[in-house]
XYZ file of C-alpha atoms in Angstrom:
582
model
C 157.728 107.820 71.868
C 160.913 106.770 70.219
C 164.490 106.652 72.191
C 166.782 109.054 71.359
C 169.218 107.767 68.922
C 172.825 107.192 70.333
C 173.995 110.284 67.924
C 171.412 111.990 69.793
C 172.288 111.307 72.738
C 176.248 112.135 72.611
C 175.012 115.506 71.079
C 172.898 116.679 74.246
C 175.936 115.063 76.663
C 178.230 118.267 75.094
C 175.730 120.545 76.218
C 177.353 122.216 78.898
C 175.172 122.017 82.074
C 174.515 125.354 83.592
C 175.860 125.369 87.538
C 175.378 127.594 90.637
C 176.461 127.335 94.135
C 175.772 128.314 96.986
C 177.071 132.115 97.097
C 173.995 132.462 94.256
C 171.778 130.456 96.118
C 171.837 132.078 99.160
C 170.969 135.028 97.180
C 168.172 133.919 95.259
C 166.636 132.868 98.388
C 166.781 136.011 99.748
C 165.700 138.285 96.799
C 162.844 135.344 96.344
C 161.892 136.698 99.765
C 162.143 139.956 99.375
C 165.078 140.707 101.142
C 166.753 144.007 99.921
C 169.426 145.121 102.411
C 171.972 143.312 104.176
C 173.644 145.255 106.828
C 177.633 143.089 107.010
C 181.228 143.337 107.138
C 183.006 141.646 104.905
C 186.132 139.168 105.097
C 186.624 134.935 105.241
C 184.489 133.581 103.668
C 181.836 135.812 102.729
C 183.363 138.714 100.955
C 182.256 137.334 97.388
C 178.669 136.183 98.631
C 178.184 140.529 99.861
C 179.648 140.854 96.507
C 177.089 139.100 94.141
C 174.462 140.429 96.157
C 175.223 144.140 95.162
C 175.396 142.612 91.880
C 172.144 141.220 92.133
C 170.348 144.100 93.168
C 170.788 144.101 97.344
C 171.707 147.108 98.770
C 175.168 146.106 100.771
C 175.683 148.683 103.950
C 179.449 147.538 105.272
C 180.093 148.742 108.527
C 183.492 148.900 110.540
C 182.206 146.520 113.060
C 180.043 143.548 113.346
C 177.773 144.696 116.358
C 177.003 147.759 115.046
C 175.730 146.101 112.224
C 174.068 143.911 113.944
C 172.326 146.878 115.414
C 171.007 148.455 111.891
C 170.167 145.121 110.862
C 167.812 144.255 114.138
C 166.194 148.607 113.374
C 165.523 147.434 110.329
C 163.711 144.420 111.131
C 161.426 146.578 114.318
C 160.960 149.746 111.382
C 159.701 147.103 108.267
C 158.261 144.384 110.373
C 160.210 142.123 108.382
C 163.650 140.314 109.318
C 166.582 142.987 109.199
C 169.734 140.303 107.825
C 173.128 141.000 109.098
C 176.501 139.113 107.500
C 179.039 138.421 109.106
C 182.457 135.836 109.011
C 183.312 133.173 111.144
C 184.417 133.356 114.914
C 185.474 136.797 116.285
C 183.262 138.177 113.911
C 180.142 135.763 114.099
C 180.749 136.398 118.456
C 180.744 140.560 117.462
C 177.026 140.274 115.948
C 176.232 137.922 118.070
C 175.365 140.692 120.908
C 173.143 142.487 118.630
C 171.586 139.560 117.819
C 170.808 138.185 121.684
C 169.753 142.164 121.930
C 167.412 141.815 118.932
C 165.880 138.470 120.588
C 165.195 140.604 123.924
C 163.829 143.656 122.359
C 161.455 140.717 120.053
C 163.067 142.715 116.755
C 162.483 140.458 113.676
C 166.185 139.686 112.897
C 168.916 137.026 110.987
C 172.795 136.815 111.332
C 174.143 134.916 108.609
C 178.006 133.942 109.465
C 180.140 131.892 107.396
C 182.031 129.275 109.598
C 184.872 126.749 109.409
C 184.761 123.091 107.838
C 182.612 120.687 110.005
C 185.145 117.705 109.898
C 187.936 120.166 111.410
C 185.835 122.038 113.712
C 184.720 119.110 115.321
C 187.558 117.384 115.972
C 189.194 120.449 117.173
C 192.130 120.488 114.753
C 192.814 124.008 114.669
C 190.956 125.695 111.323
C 191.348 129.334 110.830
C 188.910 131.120 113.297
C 187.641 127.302 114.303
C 184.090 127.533 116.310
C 181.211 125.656 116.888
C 179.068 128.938 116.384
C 175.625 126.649 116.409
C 176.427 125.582 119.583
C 177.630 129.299 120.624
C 174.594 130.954 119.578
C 171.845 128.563 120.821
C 171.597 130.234 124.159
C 171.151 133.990 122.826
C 168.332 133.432 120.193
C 165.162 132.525 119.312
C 166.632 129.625 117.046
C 169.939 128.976 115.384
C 169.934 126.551 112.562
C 173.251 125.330 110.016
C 173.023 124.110 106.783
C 175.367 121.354 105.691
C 174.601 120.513 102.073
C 174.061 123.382 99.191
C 170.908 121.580 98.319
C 169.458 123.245 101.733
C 170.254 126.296 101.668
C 166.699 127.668 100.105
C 165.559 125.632 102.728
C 167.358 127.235 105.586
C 167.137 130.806 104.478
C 163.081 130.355 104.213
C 163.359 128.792 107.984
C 165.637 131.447 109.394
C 162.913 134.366 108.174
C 159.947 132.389 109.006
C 161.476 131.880 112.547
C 162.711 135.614 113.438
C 159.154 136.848 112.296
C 156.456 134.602 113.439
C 155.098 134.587 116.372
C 156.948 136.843 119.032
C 159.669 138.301 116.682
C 162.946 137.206 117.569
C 166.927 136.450 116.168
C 167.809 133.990 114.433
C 171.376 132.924 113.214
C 172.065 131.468 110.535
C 175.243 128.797 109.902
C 176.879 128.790 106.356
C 179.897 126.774 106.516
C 182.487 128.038 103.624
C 182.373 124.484 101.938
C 178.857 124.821 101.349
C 178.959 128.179 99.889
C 181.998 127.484 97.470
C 179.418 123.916 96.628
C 178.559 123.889 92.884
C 175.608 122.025 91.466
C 173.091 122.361 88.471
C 171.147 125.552 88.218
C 168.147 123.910 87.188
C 168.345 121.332 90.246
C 169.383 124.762 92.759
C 166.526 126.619 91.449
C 164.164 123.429 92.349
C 165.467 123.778 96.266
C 164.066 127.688 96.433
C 160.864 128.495 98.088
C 158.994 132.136 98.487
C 157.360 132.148 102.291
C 153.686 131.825 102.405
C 152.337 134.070 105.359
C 155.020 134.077 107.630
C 153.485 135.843 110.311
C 149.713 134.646 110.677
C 146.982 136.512 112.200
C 146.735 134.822 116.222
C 143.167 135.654 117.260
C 142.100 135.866 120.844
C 139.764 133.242 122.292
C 135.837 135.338 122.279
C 136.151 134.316 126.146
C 139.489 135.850 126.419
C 137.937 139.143 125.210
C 134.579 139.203 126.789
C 136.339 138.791 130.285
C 139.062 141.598 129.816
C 135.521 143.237 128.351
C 134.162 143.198 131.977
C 137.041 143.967 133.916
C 137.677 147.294 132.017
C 134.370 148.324 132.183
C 134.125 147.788 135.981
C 137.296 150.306 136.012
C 136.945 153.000 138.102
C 141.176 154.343 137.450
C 141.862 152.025 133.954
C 145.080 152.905 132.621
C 146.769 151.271 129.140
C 150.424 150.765 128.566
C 152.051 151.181 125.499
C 155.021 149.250 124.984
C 157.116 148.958 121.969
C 155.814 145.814 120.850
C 152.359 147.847 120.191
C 154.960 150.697 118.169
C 155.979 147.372 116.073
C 152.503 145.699 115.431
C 152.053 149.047 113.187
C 147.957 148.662 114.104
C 148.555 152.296 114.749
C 144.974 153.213 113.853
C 143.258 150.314 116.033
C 145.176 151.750 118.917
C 144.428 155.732 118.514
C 140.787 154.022 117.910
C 140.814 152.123 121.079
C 142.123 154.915 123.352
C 139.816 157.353 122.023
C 136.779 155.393 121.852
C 136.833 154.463 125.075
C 139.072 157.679 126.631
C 141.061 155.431 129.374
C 144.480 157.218 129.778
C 147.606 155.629 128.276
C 151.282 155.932 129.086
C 153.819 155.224 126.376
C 156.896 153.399 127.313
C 160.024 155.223 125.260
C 159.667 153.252 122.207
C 155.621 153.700 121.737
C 155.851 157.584 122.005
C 154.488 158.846 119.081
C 151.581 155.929 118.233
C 149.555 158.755 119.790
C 150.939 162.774 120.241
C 152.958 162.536 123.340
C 150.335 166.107 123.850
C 147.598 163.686 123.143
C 145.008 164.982 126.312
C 144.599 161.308 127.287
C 148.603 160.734 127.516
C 149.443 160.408 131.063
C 152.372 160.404 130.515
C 153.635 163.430 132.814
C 151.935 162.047 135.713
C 153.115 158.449 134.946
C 153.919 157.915 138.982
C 150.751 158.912 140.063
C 148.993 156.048 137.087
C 150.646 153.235 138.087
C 150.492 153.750 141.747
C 146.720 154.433 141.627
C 145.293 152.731 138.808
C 142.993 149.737 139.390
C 143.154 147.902 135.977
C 146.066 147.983 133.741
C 145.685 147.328 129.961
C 149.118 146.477 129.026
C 149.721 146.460 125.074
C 153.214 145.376 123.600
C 154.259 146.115 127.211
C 155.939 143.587 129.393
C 156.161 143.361 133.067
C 160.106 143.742 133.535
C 162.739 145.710 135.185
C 161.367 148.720 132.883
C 157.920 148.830 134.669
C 158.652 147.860 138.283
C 158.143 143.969 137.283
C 154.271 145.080 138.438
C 155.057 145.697 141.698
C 157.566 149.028 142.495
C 155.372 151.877 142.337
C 152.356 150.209 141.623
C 148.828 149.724 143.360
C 148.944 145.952 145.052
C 145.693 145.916 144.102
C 145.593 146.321 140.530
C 144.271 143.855 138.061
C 146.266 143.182 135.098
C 144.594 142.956 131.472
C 147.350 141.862 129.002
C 148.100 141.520 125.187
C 150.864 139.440 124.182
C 151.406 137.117 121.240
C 153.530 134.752 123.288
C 151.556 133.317 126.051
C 154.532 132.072 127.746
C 154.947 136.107 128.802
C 151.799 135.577 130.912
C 152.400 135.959 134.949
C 155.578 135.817 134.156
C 155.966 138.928 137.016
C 152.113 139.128 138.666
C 149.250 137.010 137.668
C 147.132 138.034 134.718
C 143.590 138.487 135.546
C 142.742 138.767 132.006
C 145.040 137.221 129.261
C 145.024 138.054 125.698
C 146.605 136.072 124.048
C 147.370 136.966 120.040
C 148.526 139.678 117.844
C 147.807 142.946 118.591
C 145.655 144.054 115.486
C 143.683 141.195 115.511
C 142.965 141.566 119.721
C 141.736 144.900 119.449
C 139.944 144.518 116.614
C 138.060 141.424 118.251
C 137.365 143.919 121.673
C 135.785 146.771 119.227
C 133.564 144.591 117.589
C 132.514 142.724 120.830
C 132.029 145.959 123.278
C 129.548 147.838 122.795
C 129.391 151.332 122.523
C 129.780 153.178 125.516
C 130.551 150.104 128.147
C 134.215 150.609 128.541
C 134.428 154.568 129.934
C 136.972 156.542 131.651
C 135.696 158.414 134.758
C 136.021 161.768 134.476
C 137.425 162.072 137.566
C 140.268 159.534 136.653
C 141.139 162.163 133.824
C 140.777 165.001 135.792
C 143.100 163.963 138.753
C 145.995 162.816 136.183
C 144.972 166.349 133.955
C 146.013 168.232 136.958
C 148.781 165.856 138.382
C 150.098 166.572 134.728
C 149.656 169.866 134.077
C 151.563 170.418 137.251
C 154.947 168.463 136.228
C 154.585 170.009 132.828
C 155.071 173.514 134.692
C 157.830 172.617 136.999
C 159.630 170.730 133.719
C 159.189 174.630 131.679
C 160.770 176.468 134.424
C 164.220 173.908 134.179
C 163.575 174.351 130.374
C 163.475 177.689 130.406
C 166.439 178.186 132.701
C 170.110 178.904 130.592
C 172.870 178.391 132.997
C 176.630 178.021 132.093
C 178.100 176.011 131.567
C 175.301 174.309 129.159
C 173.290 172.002 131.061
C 171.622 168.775 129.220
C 168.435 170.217 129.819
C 168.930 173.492 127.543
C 171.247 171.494 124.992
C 167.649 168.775 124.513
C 165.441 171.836 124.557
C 167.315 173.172 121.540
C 167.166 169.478 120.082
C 163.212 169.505 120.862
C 162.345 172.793 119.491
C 164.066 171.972 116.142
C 162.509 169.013 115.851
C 159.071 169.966 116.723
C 159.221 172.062 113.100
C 160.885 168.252 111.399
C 158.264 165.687 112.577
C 159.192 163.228 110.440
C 163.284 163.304 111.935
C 164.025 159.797 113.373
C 165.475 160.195 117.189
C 167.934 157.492 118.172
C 169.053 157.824 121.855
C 171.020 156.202 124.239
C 172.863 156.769 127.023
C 172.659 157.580 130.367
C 171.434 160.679 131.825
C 171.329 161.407 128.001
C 168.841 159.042 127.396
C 166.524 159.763 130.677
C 166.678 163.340 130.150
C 165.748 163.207 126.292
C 162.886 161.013 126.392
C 161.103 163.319 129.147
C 162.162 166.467 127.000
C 161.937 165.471 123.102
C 158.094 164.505 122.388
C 157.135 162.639 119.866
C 154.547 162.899 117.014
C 155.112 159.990 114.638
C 155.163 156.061 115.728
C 158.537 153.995 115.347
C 160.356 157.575 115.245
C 161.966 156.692 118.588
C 165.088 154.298 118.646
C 166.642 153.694 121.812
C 168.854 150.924 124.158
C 165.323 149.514 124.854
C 164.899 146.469 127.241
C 168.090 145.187 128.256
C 169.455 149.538 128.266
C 172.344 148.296 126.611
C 174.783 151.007 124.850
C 176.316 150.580 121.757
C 173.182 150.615 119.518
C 172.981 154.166 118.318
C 175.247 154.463 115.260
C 173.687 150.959 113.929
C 170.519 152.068 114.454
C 171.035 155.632 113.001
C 172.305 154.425 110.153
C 168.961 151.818 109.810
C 166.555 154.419 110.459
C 168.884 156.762 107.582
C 169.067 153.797 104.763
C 165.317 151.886 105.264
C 163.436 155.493 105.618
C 165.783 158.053 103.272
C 164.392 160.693 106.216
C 166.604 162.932 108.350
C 167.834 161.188 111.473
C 169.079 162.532 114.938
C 171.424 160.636 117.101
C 171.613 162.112 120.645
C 174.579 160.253 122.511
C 175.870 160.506 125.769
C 179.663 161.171 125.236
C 180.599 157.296 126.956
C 177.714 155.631 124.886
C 178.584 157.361 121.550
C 182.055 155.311 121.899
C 181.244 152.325 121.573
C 179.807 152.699 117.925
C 181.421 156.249 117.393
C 183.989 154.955 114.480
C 180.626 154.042 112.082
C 180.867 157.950 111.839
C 183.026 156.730 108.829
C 180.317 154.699 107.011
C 177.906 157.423 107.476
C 180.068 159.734 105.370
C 181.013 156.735 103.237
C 177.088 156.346 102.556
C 176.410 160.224 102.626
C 173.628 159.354 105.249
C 171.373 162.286 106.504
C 172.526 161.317 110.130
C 173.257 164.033 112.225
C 174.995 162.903 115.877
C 174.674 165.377 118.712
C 176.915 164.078 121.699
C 176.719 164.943 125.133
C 179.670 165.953 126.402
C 180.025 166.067 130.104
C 183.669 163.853 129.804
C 182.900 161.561 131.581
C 180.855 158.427 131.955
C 177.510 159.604 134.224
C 179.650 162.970 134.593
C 182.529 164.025 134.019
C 184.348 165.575 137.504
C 184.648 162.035 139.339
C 188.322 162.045 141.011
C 190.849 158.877 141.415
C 191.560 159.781 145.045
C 194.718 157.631 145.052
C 196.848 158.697 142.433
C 196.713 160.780 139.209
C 195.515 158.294 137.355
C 191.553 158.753 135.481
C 188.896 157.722 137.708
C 187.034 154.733 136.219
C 183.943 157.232 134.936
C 186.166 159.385 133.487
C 186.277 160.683 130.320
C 188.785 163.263 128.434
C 186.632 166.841 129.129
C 189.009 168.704 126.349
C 187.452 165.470 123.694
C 186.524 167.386 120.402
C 184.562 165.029 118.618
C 183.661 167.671 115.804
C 186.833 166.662 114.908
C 186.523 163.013 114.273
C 183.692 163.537 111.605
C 185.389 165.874 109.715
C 188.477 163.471 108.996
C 185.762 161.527 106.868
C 184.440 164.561 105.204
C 181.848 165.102 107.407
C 180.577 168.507 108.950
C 181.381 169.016 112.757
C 180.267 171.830 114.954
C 181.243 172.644 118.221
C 178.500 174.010 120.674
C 179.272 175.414 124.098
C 175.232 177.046 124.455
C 171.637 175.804 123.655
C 171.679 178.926 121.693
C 174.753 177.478 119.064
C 173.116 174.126 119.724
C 169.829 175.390 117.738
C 171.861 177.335 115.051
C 174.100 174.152 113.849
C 171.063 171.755 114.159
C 168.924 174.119 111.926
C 171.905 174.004 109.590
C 172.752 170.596 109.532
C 169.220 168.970 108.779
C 168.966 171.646 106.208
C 172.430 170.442 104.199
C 170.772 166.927 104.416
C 174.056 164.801 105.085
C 176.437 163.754 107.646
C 176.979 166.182 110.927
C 177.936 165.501 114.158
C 177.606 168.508 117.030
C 179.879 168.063 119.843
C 177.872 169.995 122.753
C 179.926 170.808 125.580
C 178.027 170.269 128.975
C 178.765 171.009 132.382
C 181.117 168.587 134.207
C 179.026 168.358 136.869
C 176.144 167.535 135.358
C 174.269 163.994 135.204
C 173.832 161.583 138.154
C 175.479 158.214 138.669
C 173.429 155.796 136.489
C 170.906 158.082 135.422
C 167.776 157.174 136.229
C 168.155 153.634 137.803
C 171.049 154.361 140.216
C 168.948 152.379 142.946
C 170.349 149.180 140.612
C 174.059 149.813 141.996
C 174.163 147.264 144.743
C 174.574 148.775 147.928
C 178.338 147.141 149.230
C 180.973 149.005 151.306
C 181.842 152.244 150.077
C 184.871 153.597 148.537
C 184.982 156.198 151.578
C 184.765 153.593 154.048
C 187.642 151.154 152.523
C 189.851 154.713 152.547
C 189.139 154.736 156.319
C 189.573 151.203 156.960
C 193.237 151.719 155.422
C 194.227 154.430 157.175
């Protein structure tokens, strides 16, 4: 091979060399992975990098604020089983996602913030850049891992890490550093396109040890009150059919925790559901799948029989005894453990006894009654039982309507009253019962699914997220929000006693928030009786977009903290410090 004459080579040095940077890289990586939505808001520095990505073929969803975005991004992530990606700028805004994404990490949603941030060599010598943070230090605590990358040449590097992190294993958040110099980096194309990688099973199969499932084998089928657990993580392993298989096969009684209604008809005859205190405080061996032992189930212990042995699945096997000791650990993804305990039982071993099913059947059928009678019931003003009925019996007919609820009393009282039908139709403030998640989540549920989606809000909750109203009607979203409203927080007749000042739970009763969605071209109705409630429901899934029905609920309805009031420490009342002053 001859060299290249010097004529030769001054012709191919006035080629022009094609460049990128990091705005395209950071895009190829994600298209490469198959990334398709990015849930943001915009600004310094990453405005052009949600730019090029519509460009390129990524849906953009901009919201108003960064949590709520957070919030869709994190839905996403539990709906797909795939990282949800949320953009954000530096500082104020990086801190705003920042709670969805520590939310996302304690809920074990699949999740990545991306945040632009401020030059290294300022930020860390504190000179005083334009929203200046060390966000990799600020984030560590909240996440499953935070990672930065500091030269454009790592960026395909760091994007493939960041997914590959939120998703294996137990699903998590991850953030994501992008300082604005590396973005705005130019190099070759060729060279960029070298630094790109597609992930290569990013969530392997974790298979139980044989041992492991021969010995939770033996416990269950010495059982004489077995009960299983559904917990959410079960709702996101999407093994749906290895989990009907398992309950039916073997006819044990389950009870769903709020985000698993619907792997199996909440009037599934094995769902004990409606006798859920009488199953935990009797049973002898609990299956738990997805569940956790937390705050949400008694940590194993309120309500429960001491004696109970505990058979657990859990990918993470740091979540073993973690609240009561594990008599039977299974440790590995859910699909894979329950296929390994079909094909290593045999037929007939594990059993329910029929007298198990019977005493739950009737402890069931029982509630079920008492619950019709306060369904049935129409006092006035509107109550949130009759205003959920309405909600339930409209549904019923729309099965494949996503619910997102949060709340207080809005949240215990819907999950006992709306039933389920379909797995991961159920969004809701999940472990931590934090509020604030029901427009981002909505509006996930709306964009990844393209099906008709129902917010139910208590009046407080629905404020903090109540202004993405706006990018609902922006986006033309088939999100219709039905809001609670009692005016107040918990209920709305709390009085200051000292002056005539608001109380601290209260809210404005005369609040018309039919109102607000109409300013952004939305349809609001206004309805004072289950009755109306029905009639603008009916009407607003049927027009297909955005709706929001403000239902007007007695005062005096709702109980401090809902269902967990027994959390409120117990200190010195506000009756007795009025004594002690007088």
């Amino acid at each position: 091979m001859t060299a290249p004459s010097p004529l030769e080579t001054a012709a191919a040095a006035d080629v022009p060399t094609e460049l990128t940077d990091g705005y395209h890289l950071v895009v190829d990586a994600l298209k490469m992975n198959d990334v398709d939505t990015i849930y943001g808001v915009v600004g310094i520095p990453i405005t052009d990098l949600a730019r090029l990505a519509q460009a390129q073929g990524i849906r953009y969803i901009g919201f108003r604020h960064e949590s709520n975005a957070g919030h869709a991004a994190a839905a996403a992530g539990y709906l797909n089983k795939k990282p949800g990606v949320a953009l954000t700028v530096s500082a104020p805004g990086f801190l705003n996602g920042l709670v969805a994404l520590a939310n996302a990490t304690t809920n074990c949603f699949p999740m990545v913030q991306i945040s632009g941030s401020s030059e290294r060599h300022l930020v860390d010598l504190k000179q005083g850049d334009y929203e200046e943070m060390d966000q990799l230090a600020a984030a560590q605590p909240f996440v499953k891992a935070a990672y930065r990358v500091s030269r454009v040449e790592d960026i395909g590097r760091g994007i493939a890490r960041a997914l590959r992190t939120a998703i294996s294993g137990r699903p998590g958040g991850v953030y994501l550093d992008i300082p604005a110099a590396v973005l705005g980096a130019i190099m070759p194309a060729a060279d960029g396109a070298k630094t790109l990688s597609r992930l290569v099973d990013p969530a392997p199969r974790q298979l139980p040890a044989p041992e492991a499932v021969d010995r939770a084998i033996e416990l269950l089928a010495g059982a004489e009150r077995p009960l299983v657990v559904l917990g959410k993580g079960a709702a996101y392993a999407q093994a749906d059919d290895r989990v009907r298989e398992f309950i039916e096969s073997t006819g044990i009684p389950y009870v769903p925790m709020s985000m698993a209604k619907g792997l199996l008809p909440d009037d599934h005859p094995q769902s004990a559901a409606t006798a859920r205190s009488l199953a935990l405080k009797k049973a002898d061996v609990v299956m738990l799948i997805g569940a956790r032992l937390n705050w949400l189930l008694g940590h194993g212990r309120t309500g429960w029989n001491p004696d109970a042995k505990f058979i657990q699945i859990d990918i993470d096997s740091k979540e073993i005894d973690s609240n009561q000791p594990i008599a039977a650990p299974l440790v590995g993804d859910i699909d894979s453990v329950l296929e390994a305990l079909a094909d290593r039982t045999k037929p007939g071993r594990i059993t329910a006894p029929s007298a198990w099913r019977e005493e739950l059947g009737a402890r069931s059928a029982q509630n079920v009654a008492k619950m019709a009678v306060r369904l049935e019931a129409d006092p006035h003003p509107m109550q949130f039982m009759g205003a959920l009925k309405a909600v339930r019996d409209v549904v019923r007919a729309r099965p494949e309507t996503y619910i997102v609820n949060e709340g207080a009393n809005a949240l215990d009282i819907a999950r006992n009253v709306i039933d389920m039908h379909v797995p991961r139709h159920r969004l809701d403030s999940g472990t931590w019962g934090v509020m604030g998640i029901g427009m981002g989540y909505a509006i996930a549920a709306a964009v990844e699914s393209g099906a008709p989606v129902i917010a139910v809000e208590g009046d407080s909750a629905f404020g903090f997220s109540g202004i993405e109203i706006e990018t609902i009607c922006r986006y033309n979203l088939p999100v219709i929000t039905v809001i609670m409203n009692n005016g107040g927080v918990y209920r709305g007749d709390d009085v200051n006693p000292y002056d005539d000042a608001p109380s601290p739970t209260t809210l404005m009763g005369a609040a018309r928030h039919d109102l607000l969605i109409e300013a952004f071209g939305g349809k609001g109705y206004r309805a004072t009786t289950p009755a109306e409630v029905t009639v603008a429901l009916t009407e607003a899934l049927a027009s297909g977009g955005p709706a929001l029905i403000d239902c007007v609920i007695d005062p005096s309805a709702g109980t401090e903290s809902g269902h967990i009031s027994h959390l409120n420490p117990k200190g010195i009342t506000v009756g007795n410090i009025t004594a002690a002053k007088k």
